[in-house]
Amino acid sequence: MPGNRFNAFQDHGVGIGLRIPHYEHIFSRKPVVDWFEIISENYMCDAGRPPAMLDRILEQYRVVQHGVSMYFGSVTAPDPEHLKRLKNLVRRTKTPWLSDHLCWGSVDGTYTHDLLPLPYTWEAVERTVERVRMVQDYLEIPVAVENVSSYAAFTGSEMTEWEFLTEVVERADCGILFDVNNVYVSAMNHEFNPLDYVNAVPAHRVAQIHIAGHSKYEKYILDTHDHPVIDPVWQLYARAIERCGPTPTLLEWDDHIPSFDEVHAEAKKAEQFLHPHATELVGAAK
Amino acid sequence: MSAHPNVQANAPTNQSPMDLAALQREMAAAVMQPLTPDENMRATMPDGRSTTAVAASFIAPNSRLTAFERLEIYNRQYWYRVLGALAEDFPALRAVIGGRRFEALSIAYLAEHPSRSFTLRNLGSKLPAWLAAHPEQAGRRHRLAVDVAKMEWAFVEAFDAAELAPLTQRQIAALQGESRLALQPYLQLVALHYPADDLVLELHAQEKRQTSEAGVAHEDDSGATTGVPKLQPRPIWLAVHRVDLSVYYRRIGREEFQTLDALRSGSPFGEALEAGFLGSRIPERVRAERVQEWFGSWAELGWICQA
Amino acid sequence: MKNQLNAVLLSAALAGLAGGSAVAAHAATQTSVNANSAKVMKAGLRYSGSNYDTAKHSCKGKNDCKGQGGCKSSDNGCSGKNSCKGKGGCATDGSKMPDSI
């Protein structure tokens, strides 16, 4: 059976993030795309153009929601209005699962709008588990948490990031949106071997995989989503697929966005890892 | 290489570890503190403590970056993100007061009104009122700047605010003088001191041209406000609204504006009509004709809904 | 006298509402461009600013100021600063950064 209970047993294939500069191409050319991922917050307004455009997409394509401001690790509870709007959007898109980040970003009702890293402590595990369970119960669909790119580590951490992730998802009984680019970025920024992370992640809980490009600076790497995926990240992806099996995969491209065809072609490179035998057969037939 | 580098800084210390709530409050305070003019993290926290010491109290360094430098990455990203979001919503205000002043204004505004919403869409909601109360932030063209800010925020609201079902014929037939009516949430009523509506449209069109020509938006970091014509003050009343997913603005008369404003404030139908003509020079003999025209247009545009 | 005027205004408003609502209802049943353009004529001037279609949220790291410019792969001279104000710069050649890894 394809998929697992964390992605509603879906075999989505390879998708790309839905971005406004591609609307015209999508509506006029109706390209064949396995699925689109939307950033939930960009469609959580009351009415007008964003939901109308989304409805047009939903007529033709499968859509999965990805959020950026649930902040599962924030100590203060999420805004009920946020949850209500998110659930309304879930009803609209009929997303089979939903993801957001394993991070924090707001405190006492003030929002940084950033994906801030958590200290890997038992206290943070407990707090995050509680929040993930609450959101999952409220939304009534499988929730997957995504590992973030981080630039700082905490003196108080009591475990590795992958141990922290494992503790959270096992206790919350939720899925993982495994971002292999984020693994690479964090590995470079925190000086660990990214394969250790990929080899340790609980593969049976991986609902979805993210791939993306990043920017390398002199002293750190920034997760900018504005370049093609680099080879070392493809290697991590290959290893992740080896461990998890065929998994819905999504390319994120958020800045200096090239043409739809270019983004889609970059995403489709994932197929050679997802279906290596099929690719070999096509190659042989040619 | 350490097998578990994320915990490498976990050596026993004399200090007890900071709890999660304290860590998040401390980090948020540092991250949201304005940058220096050179876009670096400040050396001292708002309460006077050394930022270096604060960063080191909960952030571990690595072989290339100190705790301060690692925290600084988040400090910069916070400001780039929120300043970017604000600049996106107020491009004409930026053009009117100049890039440098706009940045200073944005920092001052955000320091006083950091985001209290899960969505960046609401970040600029208090900017027009805040700017009206802070003339020192806008320079000589304060009133014009406030007008422009009001226009630009009205566009944001009109773009994606809720749409209710307009009144049906049956509901209209049941209306009385004491009935209360609601306006479409997307309909924004804006009173201006200057004819800033045309200016905003022209500045937005200019920005759009520059963006499409250059691939990226034109960056004017100077304090200059070149290309903004001098305007004579003249009261203007506007209805900013939405038709078929597009935002439109329509100049309306003072009486029409006052009537709509009274309806929005919850005045009963009859009282709203009275409020509309307060201080009006429109001769009484033609008022009924005007009222019929207004309400006809509003109904045609779907602006009037059940309260 | 005042009450009489108010009654006249109220009647006028109701007549306007009924008329406008009928026009809107009729237009809603029409698929012609004309029916819609009549509404657009009443709407005023159309706004088409650069932030017309906007998506403020993403999960990318920010390497630029005010949403403009940014770090291009062709830039040289990385300073380790994620700003675009003449100081930033990045590469994505996939080369390993820390020697220790």
XYZ file of C-alpha atoms in Angstrom:
694
model
C 0.000 0.000 0.000
C 1.422 3.442 -0.859
C 2.009 6.016 1.827
C 1.333 5.664 5.516
C -1.254 6.812 8.027
C 0.550 10.131 8.428
C -0.154 11.123 4.827
C -3.530 9.400 4.620
C -1.942 6.609 2.564
C -1.475 8.944 -0.368
C 1.026 8.381 -3.130
C 1.218 11.980 -4.304
C 4.462 11.812 -6.266
C 6.439 15.018 -6.863
C 4.869 18.433 -6.386
C 5.919 22.053 -6.245
C 4.989 24.958 -4.037
C 2.170 27.033 -5.526
C 3.537 30.541 -6.158
C 1.785 33.607 -7.529
C 4.198 34.265 -10.448
C 3.145 30.871 -11.840
C -0.611 31.458 -11.722
C -0.838 32.690 -15.290
C 1.100 29.719 -16.639
C -0.933 27.246 -14.603
C -4.300 28.684 -15.593
C -3.479 29.105 -19.266
C -1.382 25.976 -19.908
C -2.857 23.620 -17.320
C 0.421 21.740 -16.915
C 0.395 18.216 -15.524
C 1.637 18.452 -11.949
C 1.299 15.705 -9.357
C 0.305 18.154 -6.635
C 0.759 21.640 -5.241
C 1.643 22.660 -1.730
C 0.201 25.949 -0.506
C 1.346 28.108 2.373
C -1.847 28.068 4.448
C -1.431 31.592 5.814
C -1.486 33.064 2.308
C -5.038 31.799 1.845
C -6.501 32.362 5.293
C -8.074 35.706 4.473
C -11.842 36.126 4.382
C -12.462 36.507 0.668
C -11.207 38.144 -2.501
C -8.538 37.050 -4.902
C -6.410 34.605 -2.842
C -9.215 32.122 -2.072
C -10.699 32.612 -5.550
C -7.382 31.682 -7.175
C -7.074 28.739 -4.826
C -10.515 27.490 -5.842
C -9.433 27.517 -9.488
C -6.385 25.460 -8.584
C -8.498 23.050 -6.546
C -10.699 22.386 -9.559
C -7.751 20.784 -11.350
C -5.074 19.805 -8.854
C -4.426 18.071 -5.568
C -3.386 20.535 -2.882
C -1.647 19.940 0.440
C -1.433 22.622 3.105
C 1.793 23.732 4.718
C 1.732 26.302 7.515
C 4.348 28.707 8.819
C 2.914 30.180 12.005
C 1.452 27.438 14.197
C 4.659 27.475 16.257
C 4.172 24.111 17.939
C 6.986 24.927 20.361
C 5.783 28.336 21.545
C 4.951 28.438 25.227
C 1.886 30.582 24.692
C -1.181 28.914 23.210
C -2.113 29.467 19.564
C -4.647 32.116 18.662
C -8.126 30.482 18.459
C -8.853 32.679 15.447
C -5.827 31.183 13.696
C -7.037 27.655 14.400
C -10.549 28.441 13.256
C -9.359 29.917 9.975
C -6.998 27.021 9.447
C -9.800 24.528 9.903
C -11.977 26.440 7.443
C -9.160 26.249 4.924
C -8.739 22.528 5.569
C -12.413 22.093 4.699
C -11.928 24.118 1.547
C -8.829 22.321 0.256
C -9.649 18.853 1.630
C -5.938 18.506 2.273
C -5.191 14.873 3.184
C -2.604 15.955 5.741
C -1.218 19.228 6.984
C 2.234 20.316 8.063
C 3.896 23.061 10.065
C 7.276 23.542 11.677
C 8.940 22.132 14.750
C 9.892 25.538 16.102
C 8.591 28.472 18.048
C 7.975 32.032 16.836
C 5.566 33.878 19.084
C 5.513 34.674 22.757
C 2.807 36.331 24.855
C 0.809 37.102 21.708
C 3.645 38.868 19.875
C 4.791 37.257 16.635
C 8.295 37.264 15.181
C 7.122 35.597 11.949
C 10.300 33.576 11.981
C 10.883 29.856 12.498
C 12.937 30.056 15.661
C 14.756 26.949 16.872
C 13.827 25.160 20.064
C 16.241 24.060 22.745
C 16.286 20.267 22.636
C 15.100 19.766 26.192
C 12.571 17.468 27.826
C 10.529 20.495 28.784
C 10.358 21.541 25.122
C 9.408 17.992 24.126
C 6.479 18.015 26.538
C 5.294 21.450 25.537
C 5.508 20.695 21.826
C 3.809 17.308 22.103
C 0.894 18.890 23.940
C 0.487 21.502 21.213
C 0.772 19.064 18.302
C -1.819 16.766 19.860
C -4.193 19.649 20.470
C -3.908 20.932 16.891
C -4.235 17.454 15.421
C -7.355 16.750 17.489
C -8.899 20.067 16.519
C -8.193 19.796 12.800
C -9.153 16.126 12.579
C -6.545 15.346 9.924
C -3.000 13.954 10.198
C -0.440 16.584 11.168
C 3.229 16.400 10.192
C 5.958 18.476 11.845
C 8.855 19.777 9.796
C 12.463 20.043 10.944
C 13.661 23.636 10.409
C 16.927 25.128 9.240
C 18.613 26.677 12.223
C 21.459 29.068 12.830
C 21.761 28.860 16.597
C 22.039 26.025 19.118
C 21.240 26.260 22.795
C 23.456 25.698 25.789
C 20.558 24.004 27.564
C 19.945 21.308 24.926
C 19.778 17.806 26.377
C 19.693 15.768 23.160
C 20.407 15.974 19.449
C 17.897 17.472 17.045
C 16.982 14.078 15.623
C 16.484 12.670 19.101
C 14.272 15.640 19.893
C 12.269 15.178 16.691
C 11.837 11.480 17.408
C 10.647 12.112 20.964
C 8.106 14.665 19.787
C 6.610 12.630 16.955
C 6.478 9.386 18.922
C 4.772 10.980 21.910
C 2.438 13.132 19.824
C 1.851 10.228 17.444
C 2.170 12.518 14.452
C 3.967 12.485 11.111
C 7.146 14.144 9.920
C 7.642 16.500 7.035
C 11.277 15.718 6.516
C 13.151 18.597 4.904
C 16.451 17.209 3.660
C 17.690 20.660 2.662
C 17.066 21.846 6.214
C 19.019 18.846 7.474
C 21.927 19.885 5.251
C 21.732 23.563 6.252
C 21.579 22.760 9.955
C 24.343 20.169 9.627
C 26.663 22.776 8.120
C 25.643 25.404 10.670
C 26.008 23.079 13.646
C 28.887 20.964 12.384
C 27.321 17.525 12.395
C 27.121 14.863 9.736
C 23.769 15.194 7.923
C 23.669 11.461 7.245
C 23.510 10.827 11.000
C 20.242 12.756 11.003
C 18.807 11.027 7.916
C 19.763 7.623 9.274
C 18.133 8.314 12.630
C 14.804 9.809 11.600
C 11.845 7.461 12.280
C 11.220 6.531 8.644
C 7.771 5.044 9.196
C 6.485 8.444 10.308
C 7.706 10.455 7.308
C 4.600 11.773 5.591
C 6.320 14.078 3.131
C 9.762 15.288 2.071
C 10.856 18.830 1.233
C 13.723 19.678 -1.074
C 15.013 23.193 -1.771
C 18.033 25.330 -2.550
C 19.897 27.575 -0.133
C 22.549 30.309 0.019
C 26.028 29.769 1.341
C 27.763 32.565 3.199
C 31.234 32.680 4.604
C 30.303 31.478 8.062
C 26.881 29.936 7.715
C 24.261 28.713 5.292
C 20.882 30.381 4.952
C 17.759 28.504 3.869
C 16.728 30.963 1.151
C 14.802 28.708 -1.272
C 16.191 30.665 -4.192
C 18.454 28.206 -5.989
C 18.319 24.700 -7.441
C 18.852 21.755 -5.118
C 22.564 21.008 -4.699
C 24.022 17.539 -5.178
C 24.770 16.842 -1.502
C 21.089 17.492 -0.746
C 20.017 15.142 -3.547
C 22.257 12.530 -1.942
C 20.492 13.020 1.376
C 17.174 12.763 -0.443
C 18.238 9.503 -2.068
C 19.146 8.087 1.322
C 15.856 9.288 2.814
C 13.879 7.574 0.051
C 15.948 4.443 0.567
C 14.856 4.452 4.197
C 11.277 5.742 3.885
C 10.208 4.286 0.542
C 8.397 6.385 -2.080
C 7.233 9.493 -0.232
C 5.324 12.575 -1.435
C 8.046 15.052 -2.334
C 7.839 18.795 -2.716
C 10.265 21.383 -4.098
C 10.169 24.807 -2.425
C 11.273 27.834 -4.451
C 10.424 31.166 -2.865
C 12.774 33.865 -4.107
C 14.103 34.815 -7.540
C 11.458 32.392 -8.768
C 12.220 31.136 -12.274
C 9.676 30.023 -14.859
C 7.164 27.365 -13.960
C 8.857 24.907 -16.316
C 12.233 25.458 -14.685
C 10.886 24.935 -11.178
C 8.882 21.906 -12.256
C 11.865 20.381 -14.066
C 13.982 20.821 -10.947
C 11.331 19.087 -8.842
C 10.982 16.229 -11.282
C 14.628 15.335 -10.808
C 13.335 13.684 -7.643
C 11.611 11.027 -9.735
C 14.882 9.282 -10.540
C 15.246 8.586 -6.829
C 11.578 7.857 -6.197
C 11.262 5.421 -9.096
C 14.806 4.426 -10.000
C 13.727 1.355 -11.951
C 11.208 3.253 -14.056
C 13.854 5.817 -14.943
C 16.238 3.075 -15.966
C 13.549 1.504 -18.158
C 12.769 4.809 -19.858
C 16.483 5.346 -20.392
C 16.849 1.874 -21.899
C 13.849 2.394 -24.197
C 15.429 5.542 -25.565
C 33.549 15.876 14.566
C 31.332 15.311 17.544
C 28.755 12.552 17.179
C 26.179 14.719 18.895
C 27.290 18.263 18.249
C 23.936 19.765 19.136
C 24.586 18.822 22.704
C 28.268 19.638 22.694
C 27.630 22.751 24.745
C 25.766 20.734 27.281
C 28.610 20.477 29.693
C 27.576 20.900 33.316
C 27.485 24.516 34.362
C 26.908 26.265 37.622
C 23.885 28.002 36.169
C 20.524 26.258 36.170
C 19.118 26.015 32.644
C 16.694 28.693 31.591
C 13.122 27.424 31.360
C 11.430 27.463 27.969
C 9.187 30.452 28.641
C 12.081 32.544 29.954
C 14.260 31.541 27.005
C 11.580 32.475 24.490
C 10.929 35.843 26.123
C 14.657 36.593 26.287
C 15.308 35.543 22.720
C 12.261 37.378 21.341
C 13.361 40.568 23.103
C 16.820 40.306 21.531
C 15.569 39.335 18.083
C 12.993 42.127 17.944
C 15.327 44.841 19.142
C 16.071 47.287 16.285
C 19.389 46.842 14.467
C 22.123 49.464 14.486
C 22.360 51.763 11.428
C 24.961 49.323 10.051
C 22.449 46.492 10.414
C 24.246 44.802 13.264
C 22.780 43.606 16.540
C 22.977 46.185 19.296
C 25.587 45.804 21.997
C 23.075 46.348 24.774
C 19.595 45.020 25.397
C 16.689 47.414 26.041
C 17.226 46.943 29.789
C 20.910 47.879 29.527
C 22.420 44.378 29.843
C 25.198 43.367 27.500
C 23.767 41.518 24.483
C 26.942 39.459 24.310
C 26.335 38.215 27.845
C 22.638 37.622 27.217
C 23.338 35.656 24.016
C 26.002 33.567 25.750
C 23.584 32.740 28.557
C 21.487 30.520 26.300
C 23.146 30.204 22.877
C 26.143 27.989 22.180
C 28.877 29.225 19.838
C 30.307 27.045 17.079
C 33.783 27.034 15.530
C 32.940 29.971 13.242
C 30.334 32.053 15.059
C 30.006 33.407 18.571
C 26.717 33.204 20.444
C 26.231 36.912 19.681
C 26.739 36.348 15.940
C 24.338 33.426 15.861
C 21.634 35.440 17.604
C 22.362 38.338 15.261
C 21.331 36.213 12.256
C 17.835 35.975 13.730
C 17.830 39.644 14.706
C 18.550 40.607 11.090
C 16.069 38.172 9.622
C 13.313 39.492 11.859
C 13.840 43.050 10.696
C 14.303 42.171 7.026
C 11.066 40.239 7.121
C 8.857 42.783 8.877
C 10.352 45.788 7.093
C 9.866 43.983 3.794
C 6.242 43.201 4.596
C 5.522 46.816 5.513
C 7.297 48.202 2.433
C 5.199 45.884 0.284
C 1.979 47.371 1.641
C 3.020 51.037 1.636
C 5.079 51.689 -1.528
C 3.475 55.085 -2.178
C 4.111 56.245 1.384
C 7.732 55.264 0.881
C 7.870 57.267 -2.342
C 6.289 60.330 -0.713
C 8.524 60.549 2.343
C 11.663 58.917 0.908
C 13.325 55.561 1.489
C 15.435 56.546 4.498
C 12.624 58.231 6.357
C 10.283 55.349 5.549
C 12.691 52.874 7.078
C 13.053 54.969 10.232
C 9.289 55.348 10.430
C 8.781 51.598 9.966
C 11.251 50.755 12.724
C 9.633 53.226 15.118
C 6.152 51.937 14.273
C 7.110 48.282 14.662
C 8.895 48.958 17.926
C 5.610 50.335 19.245
C 3.324 47.943 17.378
C 5.035 44.610 16.824
C 2.913 41.985 15.120
C 0.098 40.706 17.298
C -1.380 38.540 14.581
C -0.490 35.139 13.185
C -0.491 36.709 9.729
C 1.779 39.416 8.338
C -1.242 40.663 6.426
C -2.248 42.671 9.501
C 1.165 44.177 10.214
C 0.337 47.661 8.909
C -3.196 47.885 10.280
C -2.310 50.522 12.865
C 0.134 52.481 10.720
C -2.240 55.215 9.431
C -3.488 56.085 12.939
C 0.022 55.814 14.391
C 1.438 58.097 11.711
C -1.329 60.638 12.323
C -0.171 60.807 15.946
C 3.540 61.015 15.027
C 4.034 63.999 12.702
C 7.780 63.963 13.438
C 8.081 60.707 11.467
C 6.772 62.111 8.205
C 8.568 65.427 7.798
C 7.004 68.393 6.076
C 4.385 66.425 4.205
C 2.802 64.854 7.258
C -0.853 65.266 6.300
C -0.231 63.999 2.797
C 1.726 61.052 4.205
C -1.179 60.152 6.488
C -3.589 60.370 3.544
C -1.373 58.074 1.482
C -1.049 55.600 4.352
C -4.837 55.557 4.779
C -5.304 54.898 1.064
C -2.781 52.085 1.013
C -4.242 50.356 4.039
C -7.720 50.707 2.539
C -6.428 48.825 -0.513
C -5.206 45.981 1.702
C -8.607 45.713 3.379
C -10.580 46.020 0.163
C -8.413 43.351 -1.466
C -9.320 40.439 0.767
C -11.849 41.465 3.429
C -15.039 39.450 3.801
C -17.963 39.652 1.423
C -21.515 39.306 2.746
C -24.680 38.578 0.801
C -26.228 41.861 -0.337
C -29.785 42.751 0.653
C -32.461 40.815 -1.206
C -35.609 42.387 -2.630
C -37.596 40.805 0.182
C -35.304 42.264 2.839
C -35.501 45.673 1.176
C -39.296 45.549 1.190
C -39.233 44.975 4.960
C -36.979 47.969 5.736
C -38.165 50.818 7.974
C -36.635 54.028 9.280
C -35.491 52.220 12.434
C -33.844 49.365 10.522
C -30.099 49.057 10.729
C -28.041 48.131 7.720
C -24.544 46.770 7.325
C -21.987 47.628 4.685
C -19.790 45.112 2.920
C -16.702 44.557 5.083
C -14.522 45.066 2.003
C -15.942 48.577 1.472
C -13.522 51.127 2.950
C -14.505 54.742 3.541
C -11.563 57.113 3.424
C -11.594 60.881 4.044
C -8.515 62.684 2.719
C -7.069 66.165 3.109
C -5.397 65.999 -0.296
C -6.345 64.420 -3.603
C -3.981 61.595 -2.681
C -5.999 58.952 -4.491
C -4.649 59.776 -7.941
C -1.160 60.221 -6.511
C -1.192 56.770 -4.921
C -2.365 55.159 -8.122
C 0.308 56.934 -10.121
C 3.049 55.984 -7.641
C 1.917 52.362 -7.602
C 1.856 52.278 -11.388
C 5.376 53.778 -11.437
C 6.602 51.153 -8.999
C 5.024 48.393 -11.026
C 6.752 49.656 -14.180
C 10.099 49.834 -12.400
C 9.633 46.361 -10.978
C 8.830 44.807 -14.329
C 11.607 46.704 -16.110
C 14.325 45.973 -13.594
C 13.191 42.545 -12.456
C 13.410 43.820 -8.918
C 11.870 46.891 -7.373
C 13.784 50.137 -7.570
C 15.608 50.798 -4.365
C 15.781 54.406 -3.330
C 17.619 54.690 -0.082
C 17.939 58.417 -0.262
C 15.814 60.750 1.761
C 14.706 62.473 -1.418
C 11.091 62.452 -2.493
C 11.729 62.961 -6.180
C 8.927 62.580 -8.664
C 6.142 63.365 -6.208
C 4.214 66.405 -7.428
C 3.157 69.205 -5.106
C -0.491 68.880 -4.216
C -2.865 71.541 -2.961
C -4.991 70.450 0.002
C -8.578 69.696 -0.947
C -10.977 67.431 0.941
C -11.680 64.188 -0.864
C -14.064 61.404 0.143
C -13.478 57.936 -1.174
C -15.108 54.539 -1.296
C -12.461 51.869 -1.839
C -14.065 48.554 -2.706
C -13.913 45.376 -4.729
C -15.620 44.198 -7.899
C -14.871 40.812 -9.444
C -11.744 40.366 -7.301
C -10.310 43.741 -8.362
C -9.966 46.765 -6.096
C -11.551 50.029 -7.230
C -11.842 53.448 -5.713
C -14.578 55.904 -6.306
C -14.722 59.538 -5.276
C -17.994 60.348 -3.575
C -19.506 63.522 -2.154
C -19.322 64.524 1.471
C -23.016 63.785 2.045
C -22.769 60.365 0.456
C -19.704 59.627 2.572
C -21.410 60.799 5.770
C -24.452 58.644 5.084
C -22.351 55.544 4.492
C -20.235 56.339 7.530
C -23.332 56.643 9.716
C -24.676 53.322 8.422
C -21.327 51.678 9.186
C -21.399 53.135 12.694
C -24.717 51.386 13.274
C -27.091 54.330 12.980
C -30.649 53.381 12.046
C -31.514 53.920 8.400
C -33.494 57.154 8.994
C -30.846 58.668 11.282
C -28.103 57.843 8.810
C -29.934 59.852 6.154
C -30.155 62.797 8.541
C -26.468 62.498 9.423
C -25.627 62.460 5.731
C -26.949 65.956 5.199
C -25.494 67.546 8.316
C -23.912 70.819 7.280
C -24.905 70.182 3.676
C -25.425 72.897 1.098
C -27.370 70.594 -1.202
C -30.815 72.181 -1.664
C -33.566 70.220 0.021
C -35.544 69.930 -3.207
C -32.891 67.776 -4.864
C -31.923 65.648 -1.880
C -34.433 62.870 -2.523
C -33.137 62.504 -6.046
C -29.541 62.259 -4.790
C -30.450 59.747 -2.116
C -32.205 57.554 -4.645
C -29.127 57.668 -6.906
C -26.748 56.788 -4.087
C -28.741 53.896 -2.777
C -29.333 52.672 -6.309
C -25.597 52.616 -7.005
C -24.753 51.053 -3.657
C -27.302 48.302 -4.177
C -26.083 47.708 -7.697
C -22.551 47.328 -6.364
C -23.801 45.066 -3.591
C -22.558 47.298 -0.787
C -25.644 47.136 1.450
C -26.216 44.060 3.571
C -28.368 42.996 6.461
C -27.079 44.042 9.885
C -41.569 69.664 8.061
C -38.375 67.857 9.027
C -40.236 64.595 9.505
C -41.860 65.047 6.136
C -38.448 65.538 4.488
C -37.089 62.488 6.253
C -39.982 60.410 5.038
C -39.303 61.571 1.495
C -35.607 60.697 1.811
C -36.459 57.315 3.256
C -38.808 56.558 0.385
C -36.157 57.676 -2.083
C -33.553 55.465 -0.421
C -35.871 52.469 -0.522
C -36.714 53.108 -4.159
C -33.010 53.363 -4.932
C -32.228 50.157 -3.076
C -35.022 48.283 -4.813
C -33.987 49.570 -8.238
C -30.265 48.928 -7.728
C -30.897 45.509 -6.293
C -33.071 44.590 -9.279
C -30.337 45.723 -11.669
C -27.755 43.682 -9.746
C -30.013 40.611 -9.724
C -30.590 40.914 -13.460
C -26.856 41.387 -14.138
C -26.086 38.275 -12.088
C -28.195 36.191 -14.451
C -26.497 37.629 -17.539
C -23.276 36.253 -18.885
C -22.750 39.148 -21.266
C -19.794 41.441 -20.894
C -22.143 44.426 -21.016
C -23.956 43.444 -17.837
C -20.693 43.297 -15.979
C -19.186 46.388 -17.548
C -22.145 48.446 -16.320
C -21.186 47.489 -12.774
C -17.537 48.220 -13.440
C -18.503 51.658 -14.814
C -20.090 52.445 -11.468
C -17.157 51.020 -9.542
C -14.795 53.918 -10.240
C -11.117 53.572 -11.044
C -9.398 50.223 -10.958
C -6.379 49.775 -8.764
C -3.523 47.737 -10.167
C -0.617 48.303 -7.834
C 2.426 46.117 -7.574
C 1.164 44.457 -4.411
C -2.055 43.508 -6.135
C -1.339 39.813 -5.822
C 0.653 39.229 -2.730
C 1.805 36.310 -0.643
C 3.579 37.489 2.459
C 4.255 34.137 4.025
C 6.956 31.646 3.211
C 9.309 29.515 5.235
C 12.483 30.747 3.606
C 15.213 32.564 5.446
C 15.410 36.269 4.692
C 18.604 37.480 3.127
C 17.408 40.812 1.902
C 15.970 44.048 3.064
C 12.487 45.292 2.318
C 11.776 42.441 -0.022
C 13.958 43.921 -2.699
C 17.074 42.694 -4.341
C 18.689 39.838 -2.571
C 21.563 37.516 -2.792
C 22.420 36.321 -6.267
C 24.399 33.253 -7.007
C 26.813 35.290 -9.085
C 27.774 37.567 -6.200
C 31.247 37.348 -4.847
C 32.934 38.304 -1.644
C 30.860 36.670 1.035
C 31.005 38.579 4.234
C 28.897 36.239 6.241
C 26.185 38.813 6.503
C 22.727 38.073 5.231
C 22.090 41.565 4.003
C 21.817 42.773 0.432
C 23.058 46.257 1.171
C 26.251 45.846 -0.738
C 27.747 43.551 1.827
C 26.094 40.219 1.301
C 26.873 37.613 -1.243
C 26.543 33.942 -1.498
C 27.292 30.921 -3.536
C 25.547 27.650 -4.010
C 28.277 25.549 -5.469
C 27.607 22.848 -2.948
C 31.141 23.027 -1.696
C 31.632 21.915 1.848
C 31.917 24.806 4.216
C 33.426 23.682 7.470
C 36.678 21.779 7.181
C 35.743 19.879 10.272
C 32.965 17.970 8.540
